[in-house]
Coordinates of C-alpha atoms in Angstrom, one line a residue:
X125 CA 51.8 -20.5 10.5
X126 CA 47.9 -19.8 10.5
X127 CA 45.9 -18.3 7.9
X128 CA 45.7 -15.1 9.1
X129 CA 49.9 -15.1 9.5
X130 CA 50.0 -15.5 5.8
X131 CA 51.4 -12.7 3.8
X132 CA 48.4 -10.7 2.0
X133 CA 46.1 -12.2 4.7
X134 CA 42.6 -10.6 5.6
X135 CA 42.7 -9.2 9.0
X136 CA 39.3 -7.8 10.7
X137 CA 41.3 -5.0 11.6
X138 CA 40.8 -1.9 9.0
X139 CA 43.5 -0.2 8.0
X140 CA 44.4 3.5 9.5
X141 CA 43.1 5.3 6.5
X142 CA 39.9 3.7 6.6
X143 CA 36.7 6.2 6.8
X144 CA 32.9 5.0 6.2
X145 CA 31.8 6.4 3.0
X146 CA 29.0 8.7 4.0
X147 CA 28.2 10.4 7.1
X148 CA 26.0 8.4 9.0
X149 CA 24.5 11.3 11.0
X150 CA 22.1 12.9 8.2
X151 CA 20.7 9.6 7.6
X152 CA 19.6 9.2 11.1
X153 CA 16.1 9.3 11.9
X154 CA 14.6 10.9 14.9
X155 CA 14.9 9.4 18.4
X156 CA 10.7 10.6 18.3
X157 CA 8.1 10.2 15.2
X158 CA 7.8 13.4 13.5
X159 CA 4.3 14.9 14.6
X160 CA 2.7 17.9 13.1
X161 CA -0.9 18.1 14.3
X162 CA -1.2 20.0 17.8
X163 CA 2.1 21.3 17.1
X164 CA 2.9 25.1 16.4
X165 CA 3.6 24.0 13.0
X166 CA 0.5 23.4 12.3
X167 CA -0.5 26.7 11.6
X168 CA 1.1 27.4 8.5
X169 CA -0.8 24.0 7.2
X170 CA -2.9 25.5 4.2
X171 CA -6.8 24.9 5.2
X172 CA -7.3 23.3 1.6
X173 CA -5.2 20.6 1.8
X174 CA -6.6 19.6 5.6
X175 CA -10.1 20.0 4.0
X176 CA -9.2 17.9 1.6
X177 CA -7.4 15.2 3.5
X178 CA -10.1 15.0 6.1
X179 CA -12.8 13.9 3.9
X180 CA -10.6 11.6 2.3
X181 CA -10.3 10.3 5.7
X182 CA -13.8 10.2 6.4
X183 CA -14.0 8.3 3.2
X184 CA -11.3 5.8 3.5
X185 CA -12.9 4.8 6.8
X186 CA -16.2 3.7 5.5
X187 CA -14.9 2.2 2.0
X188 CA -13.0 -0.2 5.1
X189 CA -16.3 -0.6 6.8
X190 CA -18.4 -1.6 3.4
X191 CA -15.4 -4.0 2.1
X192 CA -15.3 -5.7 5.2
X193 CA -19.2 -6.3 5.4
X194 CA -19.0 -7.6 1.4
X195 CA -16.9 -10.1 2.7
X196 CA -19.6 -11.3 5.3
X197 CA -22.0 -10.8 2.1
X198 CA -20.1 -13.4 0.4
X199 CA -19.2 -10.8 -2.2
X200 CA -15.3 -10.5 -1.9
X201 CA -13.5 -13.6 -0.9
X202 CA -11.4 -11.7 1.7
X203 CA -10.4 -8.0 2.7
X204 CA -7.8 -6.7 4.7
X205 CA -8.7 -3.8 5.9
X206 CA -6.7 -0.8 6.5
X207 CA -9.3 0.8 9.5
X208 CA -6.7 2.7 11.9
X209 CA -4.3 3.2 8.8
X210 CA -6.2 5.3 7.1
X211 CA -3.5 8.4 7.6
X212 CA -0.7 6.4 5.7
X213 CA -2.9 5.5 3.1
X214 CA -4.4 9.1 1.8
X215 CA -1.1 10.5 2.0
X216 CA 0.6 8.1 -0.4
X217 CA -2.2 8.6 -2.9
X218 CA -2.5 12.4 -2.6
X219 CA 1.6 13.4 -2.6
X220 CA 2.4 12.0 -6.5
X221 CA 1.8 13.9 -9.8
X222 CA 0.1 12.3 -12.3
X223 CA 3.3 10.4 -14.2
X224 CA 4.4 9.0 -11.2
X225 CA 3.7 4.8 -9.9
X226 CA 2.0 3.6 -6.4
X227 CA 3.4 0.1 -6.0
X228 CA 0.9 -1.1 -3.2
X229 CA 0.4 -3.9 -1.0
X230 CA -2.9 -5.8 -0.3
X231 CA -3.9 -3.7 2.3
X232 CA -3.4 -0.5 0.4
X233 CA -6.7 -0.7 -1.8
X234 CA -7.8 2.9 0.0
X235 CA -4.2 4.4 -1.3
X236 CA -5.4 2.7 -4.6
X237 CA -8.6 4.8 -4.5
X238 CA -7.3 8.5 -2.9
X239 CA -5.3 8.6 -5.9
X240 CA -7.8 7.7 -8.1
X241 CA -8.8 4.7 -8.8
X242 CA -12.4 3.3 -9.3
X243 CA -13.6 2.0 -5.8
X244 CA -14.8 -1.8 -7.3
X245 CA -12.2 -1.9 -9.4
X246 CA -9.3 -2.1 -6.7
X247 CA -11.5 -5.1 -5.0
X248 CA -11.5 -7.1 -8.5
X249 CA -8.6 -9.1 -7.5
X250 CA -9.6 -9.5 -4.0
X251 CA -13.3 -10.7 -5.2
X252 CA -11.6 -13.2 -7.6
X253 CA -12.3 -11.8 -11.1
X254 CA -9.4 -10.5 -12.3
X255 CA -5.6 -11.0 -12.2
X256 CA -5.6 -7.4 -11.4
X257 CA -9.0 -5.5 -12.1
X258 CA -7.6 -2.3 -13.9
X259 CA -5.0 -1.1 -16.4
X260 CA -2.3 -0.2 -14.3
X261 CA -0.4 2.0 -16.7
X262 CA -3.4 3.8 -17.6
X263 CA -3.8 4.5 -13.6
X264 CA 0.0 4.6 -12.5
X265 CA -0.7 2.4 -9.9
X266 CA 1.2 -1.7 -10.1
X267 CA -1.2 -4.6 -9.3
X268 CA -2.1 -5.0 -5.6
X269 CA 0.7 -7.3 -4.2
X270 CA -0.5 -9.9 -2.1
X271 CA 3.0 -11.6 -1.8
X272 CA 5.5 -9.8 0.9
X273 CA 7.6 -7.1 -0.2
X274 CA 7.9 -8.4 -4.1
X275 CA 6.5 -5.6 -5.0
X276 CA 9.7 -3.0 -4.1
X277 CA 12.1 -4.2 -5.9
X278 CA 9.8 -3.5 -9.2
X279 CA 9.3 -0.2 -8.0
X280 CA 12.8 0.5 -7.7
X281 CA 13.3 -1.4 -11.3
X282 CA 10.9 0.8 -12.8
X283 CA 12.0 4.5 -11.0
X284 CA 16.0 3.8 -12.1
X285 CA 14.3 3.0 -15.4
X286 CA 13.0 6.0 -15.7
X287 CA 16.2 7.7 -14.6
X288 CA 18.2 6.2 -17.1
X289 CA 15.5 7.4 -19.9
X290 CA 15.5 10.9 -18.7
X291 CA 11.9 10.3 -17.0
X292 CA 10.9 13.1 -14.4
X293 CA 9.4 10.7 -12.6
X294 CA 9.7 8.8 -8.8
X295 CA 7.9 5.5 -7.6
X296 CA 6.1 5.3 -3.6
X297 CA 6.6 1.8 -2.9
X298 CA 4.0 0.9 0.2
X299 CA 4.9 -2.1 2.5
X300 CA 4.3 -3.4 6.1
X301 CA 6.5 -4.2 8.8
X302 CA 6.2 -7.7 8.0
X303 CA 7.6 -7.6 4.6
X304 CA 10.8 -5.6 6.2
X305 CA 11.6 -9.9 7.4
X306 CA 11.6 -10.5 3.3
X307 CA 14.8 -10.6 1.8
X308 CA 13.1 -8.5 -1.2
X309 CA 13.0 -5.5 1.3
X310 CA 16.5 -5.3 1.8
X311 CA 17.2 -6.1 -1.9
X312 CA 15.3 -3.5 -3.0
X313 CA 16.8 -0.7 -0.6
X314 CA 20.4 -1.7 -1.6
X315 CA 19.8 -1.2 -5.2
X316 CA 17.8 1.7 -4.7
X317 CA 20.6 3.2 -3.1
X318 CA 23.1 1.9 -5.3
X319 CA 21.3 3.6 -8.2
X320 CA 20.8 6.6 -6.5
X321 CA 17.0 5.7 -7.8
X322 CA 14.2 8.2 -7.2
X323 CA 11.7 6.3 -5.1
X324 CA 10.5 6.2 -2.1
X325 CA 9.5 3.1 0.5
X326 CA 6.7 3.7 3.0
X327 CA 6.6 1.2 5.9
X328 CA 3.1 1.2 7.5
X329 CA 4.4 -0.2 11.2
X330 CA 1.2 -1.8 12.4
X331 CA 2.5 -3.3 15.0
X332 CA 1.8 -6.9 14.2
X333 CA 2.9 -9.2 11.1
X334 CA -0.5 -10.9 10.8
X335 CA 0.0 -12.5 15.0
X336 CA 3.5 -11.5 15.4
X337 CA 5.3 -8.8 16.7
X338 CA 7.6 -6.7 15.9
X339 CA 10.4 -7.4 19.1
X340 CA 10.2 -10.9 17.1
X341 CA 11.2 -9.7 13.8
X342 CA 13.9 -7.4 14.2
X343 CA 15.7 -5.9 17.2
X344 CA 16.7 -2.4 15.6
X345 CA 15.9 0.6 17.7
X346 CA 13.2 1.1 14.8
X347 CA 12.5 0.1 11.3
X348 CA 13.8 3.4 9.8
X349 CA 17.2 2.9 11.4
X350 CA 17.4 0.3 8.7
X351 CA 17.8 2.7 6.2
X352 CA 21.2 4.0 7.3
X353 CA 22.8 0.1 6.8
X354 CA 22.3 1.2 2.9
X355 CA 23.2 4.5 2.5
X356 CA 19.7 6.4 2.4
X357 CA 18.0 8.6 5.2
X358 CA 15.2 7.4 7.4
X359 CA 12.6 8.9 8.3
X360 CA 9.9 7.8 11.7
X361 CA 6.7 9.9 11.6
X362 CA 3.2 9.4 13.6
X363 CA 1.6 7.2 11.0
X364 CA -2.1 8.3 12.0
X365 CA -1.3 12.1 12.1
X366 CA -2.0 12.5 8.7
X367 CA -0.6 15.8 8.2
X368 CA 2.8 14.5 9.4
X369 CA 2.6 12.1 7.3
X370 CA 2.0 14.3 4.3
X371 CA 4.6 16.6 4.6
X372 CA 7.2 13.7 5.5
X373 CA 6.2 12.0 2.4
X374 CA 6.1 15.1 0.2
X375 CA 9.8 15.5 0.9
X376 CA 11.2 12.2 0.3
X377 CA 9.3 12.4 -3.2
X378 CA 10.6 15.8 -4.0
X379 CA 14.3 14.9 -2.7
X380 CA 13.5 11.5 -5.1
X381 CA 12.8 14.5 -8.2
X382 CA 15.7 16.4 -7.7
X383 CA 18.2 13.3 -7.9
X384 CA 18.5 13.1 -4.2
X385 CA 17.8 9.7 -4.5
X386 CA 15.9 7.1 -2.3
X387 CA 14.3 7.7 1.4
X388 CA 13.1 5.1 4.0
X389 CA 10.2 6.3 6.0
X390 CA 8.4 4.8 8.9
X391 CA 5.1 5.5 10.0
X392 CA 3.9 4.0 12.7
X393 CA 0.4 3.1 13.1
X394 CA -1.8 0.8 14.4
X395 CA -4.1 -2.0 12.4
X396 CA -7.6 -1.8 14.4
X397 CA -9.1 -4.7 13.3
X398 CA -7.8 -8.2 12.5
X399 CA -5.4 -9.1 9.8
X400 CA -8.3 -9.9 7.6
X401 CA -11.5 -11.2 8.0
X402 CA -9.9 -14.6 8.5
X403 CA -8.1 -14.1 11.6
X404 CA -9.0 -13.9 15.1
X405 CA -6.6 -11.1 16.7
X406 CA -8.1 -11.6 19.9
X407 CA -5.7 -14.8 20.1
X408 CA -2.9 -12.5 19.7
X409 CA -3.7 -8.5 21.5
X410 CA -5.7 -7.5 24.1
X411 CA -8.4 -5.6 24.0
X412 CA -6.7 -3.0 26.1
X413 CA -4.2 -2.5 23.2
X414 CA -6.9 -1.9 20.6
X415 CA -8.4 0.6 22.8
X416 CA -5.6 2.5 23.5
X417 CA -5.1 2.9 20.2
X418 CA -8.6 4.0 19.3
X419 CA -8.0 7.2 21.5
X420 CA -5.2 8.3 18.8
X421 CA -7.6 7.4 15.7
X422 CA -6.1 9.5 12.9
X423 CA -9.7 11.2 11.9
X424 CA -10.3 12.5 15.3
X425 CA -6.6 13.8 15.7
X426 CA -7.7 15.8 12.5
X427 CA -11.0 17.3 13.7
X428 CA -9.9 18.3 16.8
X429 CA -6.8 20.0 14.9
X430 CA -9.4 21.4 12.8
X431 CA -11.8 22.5 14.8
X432 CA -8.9 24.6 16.9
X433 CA -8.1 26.3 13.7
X434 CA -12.2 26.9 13.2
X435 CA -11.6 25.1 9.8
X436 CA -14.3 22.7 11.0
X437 CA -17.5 22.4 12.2
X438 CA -20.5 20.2 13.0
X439 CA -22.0 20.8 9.2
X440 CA -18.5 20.1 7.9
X441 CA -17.9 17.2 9.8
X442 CA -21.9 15.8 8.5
X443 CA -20.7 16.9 4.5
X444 CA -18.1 14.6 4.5
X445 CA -20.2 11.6 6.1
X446 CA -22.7 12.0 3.6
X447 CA -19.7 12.4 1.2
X448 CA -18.6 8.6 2.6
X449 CA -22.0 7.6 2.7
X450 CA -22.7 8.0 -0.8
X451 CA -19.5 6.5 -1.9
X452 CA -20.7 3.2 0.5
X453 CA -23.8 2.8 -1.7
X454 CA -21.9 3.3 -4.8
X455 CA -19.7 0.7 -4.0
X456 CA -22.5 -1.8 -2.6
X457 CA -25.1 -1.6 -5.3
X458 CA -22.0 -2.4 -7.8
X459 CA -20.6 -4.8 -6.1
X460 CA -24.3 -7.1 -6.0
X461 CA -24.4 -6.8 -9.3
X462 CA -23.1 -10.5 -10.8
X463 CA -20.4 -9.9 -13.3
X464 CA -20.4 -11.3 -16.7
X465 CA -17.2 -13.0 -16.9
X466 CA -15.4 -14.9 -20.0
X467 CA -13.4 -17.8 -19.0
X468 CA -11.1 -17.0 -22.4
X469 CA -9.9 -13.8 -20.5
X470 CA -8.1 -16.0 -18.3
X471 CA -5.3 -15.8 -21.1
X472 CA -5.5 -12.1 -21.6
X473 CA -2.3 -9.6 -20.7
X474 CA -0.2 -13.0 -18.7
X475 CA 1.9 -12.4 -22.1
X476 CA 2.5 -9.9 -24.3
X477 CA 2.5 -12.2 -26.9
X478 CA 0.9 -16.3 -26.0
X479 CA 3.6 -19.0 -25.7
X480 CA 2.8 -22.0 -27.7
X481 CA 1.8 -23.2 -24.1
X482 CA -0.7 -20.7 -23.4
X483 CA -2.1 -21.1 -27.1
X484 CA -2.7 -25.0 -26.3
X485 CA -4.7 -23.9 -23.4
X486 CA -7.0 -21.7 -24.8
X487 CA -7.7 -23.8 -28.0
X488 CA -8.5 -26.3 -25.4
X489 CA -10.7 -24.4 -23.3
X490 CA -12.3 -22.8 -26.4
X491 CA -13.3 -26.4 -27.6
X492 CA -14.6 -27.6 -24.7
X493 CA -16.7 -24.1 -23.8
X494 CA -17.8 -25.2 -27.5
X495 CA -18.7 -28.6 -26.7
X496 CA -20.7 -27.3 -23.8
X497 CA -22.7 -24.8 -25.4
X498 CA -23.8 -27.4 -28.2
X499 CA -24.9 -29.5 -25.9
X500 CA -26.9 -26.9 -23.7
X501 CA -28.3 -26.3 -27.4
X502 CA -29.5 -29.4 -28.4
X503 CA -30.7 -30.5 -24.7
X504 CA -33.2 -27.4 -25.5
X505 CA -34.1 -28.2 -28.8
X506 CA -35.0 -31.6 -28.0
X507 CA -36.9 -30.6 -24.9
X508 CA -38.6 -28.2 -27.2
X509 CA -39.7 -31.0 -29.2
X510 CA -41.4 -33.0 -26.5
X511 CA -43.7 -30.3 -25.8

């Protein structure tokens, strides 16, 4: 008799009344991103919010460019910049209210800033200062996370959180298509689902994780299709047609309000230049590639939607470079300036309250900063008295 003969045995056959627990349909995405711009549809876009996302745009692209040439400067120890991503980025920090959390990636320092952060502050941890380099409770937005996908599986810890207290309140978790390979992505989405917790995940598809591919991380018809395996509707949209991506996104966080519960949306997108200043791409993608993907750059898609509409015009187009421009110099006369650091900070907010560990390590620091400054001291006193 084999196993399978064996009364009460598991056999891989269900039984008759077996049905899956959801439709699957609804949770399909479509065969096509969702575009908007160029579209019909783009008429009823209100000529505020396009204003206002183009010169965020405009913005976002040359808070890229400065970052990137403080790193050549030797004033941030690396950037990853977000050129060619810029669509995905102003959307996530222009569709939440005020109470609700941005749980970014290390690329997502310009979603840091369109929803309001201080431009030097979301490069502190990237120039080495800080753990985090601002108070993210006072800004809603979690520390930038440099380690893949970790960061959604807080988000979706801190949105059921705040369904369980009553909390109006939904979380935009931000990751690329390389963290989708981390077993935290797909952690994340099941409890999400589970819970029925109001946040929503916002995979930037650039193409590559740092040199490779997608076809050699996954074999899905696309990343959004994932979302169906857990119960939760996907969503594929043009990542650089900005509008698109706001109105896609402005759903999922309003079906995340009303108790609908999670949504897994794709935007696909391309990273123009390397992976960070570190990294060669050239070793990787043609030149061809790059190209092609500079002739769907999400600011021009939005002028020339713009401009059709006669929301737009040369002068407009010059207000929000100057606009950029002006932020640039903010940015790069702060950033030249040397900060005063402390070492003893090094122990502030790892612990709400020290372990006995920590408290040995800055009694021993404190002593020795001590010991140093006396002798600085009397090496100048002495010096003092030779003259």
């Amino acid at each position: 008799m084999t196993v399978l003969e064996q009364p009460g045995a598991y056999r891989p056959t269900p039984p008759p009344g077996w049905q899956p627990r959801v439709d699957a349909a609804p949770l399909l995405p479509d065969a096509e991103p969702y575009r908007l711009l160029g579209t019909a549809a783009a008429a009823d876009i209100s000529p505020d919010l396009l204003t206002r996302l183009h010169r965020e745009l405009v913005r976002g692209r040359r808070y890229n460019a400065q970052a990137t040439a403080l790193t050549r400067q030797g004033r941030l120890a690396v950037y990853p910049s977000s050129t060619g991503q810029e669509a995905c980025q102003v959307a996530a920090g222009l569709v939440l209210e005020d109470r609700d959390w941005l749980f970014p990636s290390y690329r997502d320092t310009l979603a840091a800033v369109a929803r309001g952060l201080d431009p030097v502050d979301a490069l502190t941890l990237l120039r080495g200062d800080w753990h985090s380099g601002y108070d993210p409770h006072a800004h809603r937005v979690a520390p930038l996370c440099t380690p893949l996908a970790t960061q959604l599986p807080h988000a979706v810890g801190l949105a059921h959180a705040a369904r369980l207290k009553g909390d109006d309140v939904v979380a935009l978790a931000l990751v690329g298509d390389g963290g989708t390979s981390e077993g935290d992505f797909h952690e994340a989405l099941n409890f999400a689902a589970v819970w029925h917790a109001p946040v929503v995940f916002l995979v930037q598809n650039n193409g590559f994780a740092i040199s490779v591919p997608l076809a050699k991380q996954t074999a899905a018809p696309s990343l959004a299709h994932k979302a169906v395996g857990y119960g939760m509707p996907g969503r594929l949209v043009d990542g650089n047609d900005v509008a698109a991506v706001h109105q896609v996104l402005t759903e999922a966080v309003r079906r995340a309000r009303g108790g609908g519960g999670p949504t897994l949306v794709e935007a696909v997108t391309y990273r123009i230049d390397a992976h960070t200043n570190a990294d060669d791409a050239t070793r990787y993608r043609p030149d061809s590639e790059v190209e092609a993907w500079r002739a769907h750059d999400p600011i021009a898609l939005l002028e020339d939607a713009m401009r059709d509409r006669h929301l737009l015009d040369d002068e407009g187009v010059r207000a929000a470079r100057e606009s950029a421009e002006r932020l640039a110099a903010d940015l790069r006369e702060r950033m030249h300036q040397d900060p005063v650091l402390d070492p003893m900070a090094l122990f502030e907010h790892v612990y709400a309250d020290r372990t006995g560990q920590l408290r040995e390590q800055a009694a021993q620091l404190r002593a020795e900063l001590d010991a140093e400054a006396a002798d600085s001291g009397t090496a100048t006193d002495s010096g003092k008295g030779e003259r």
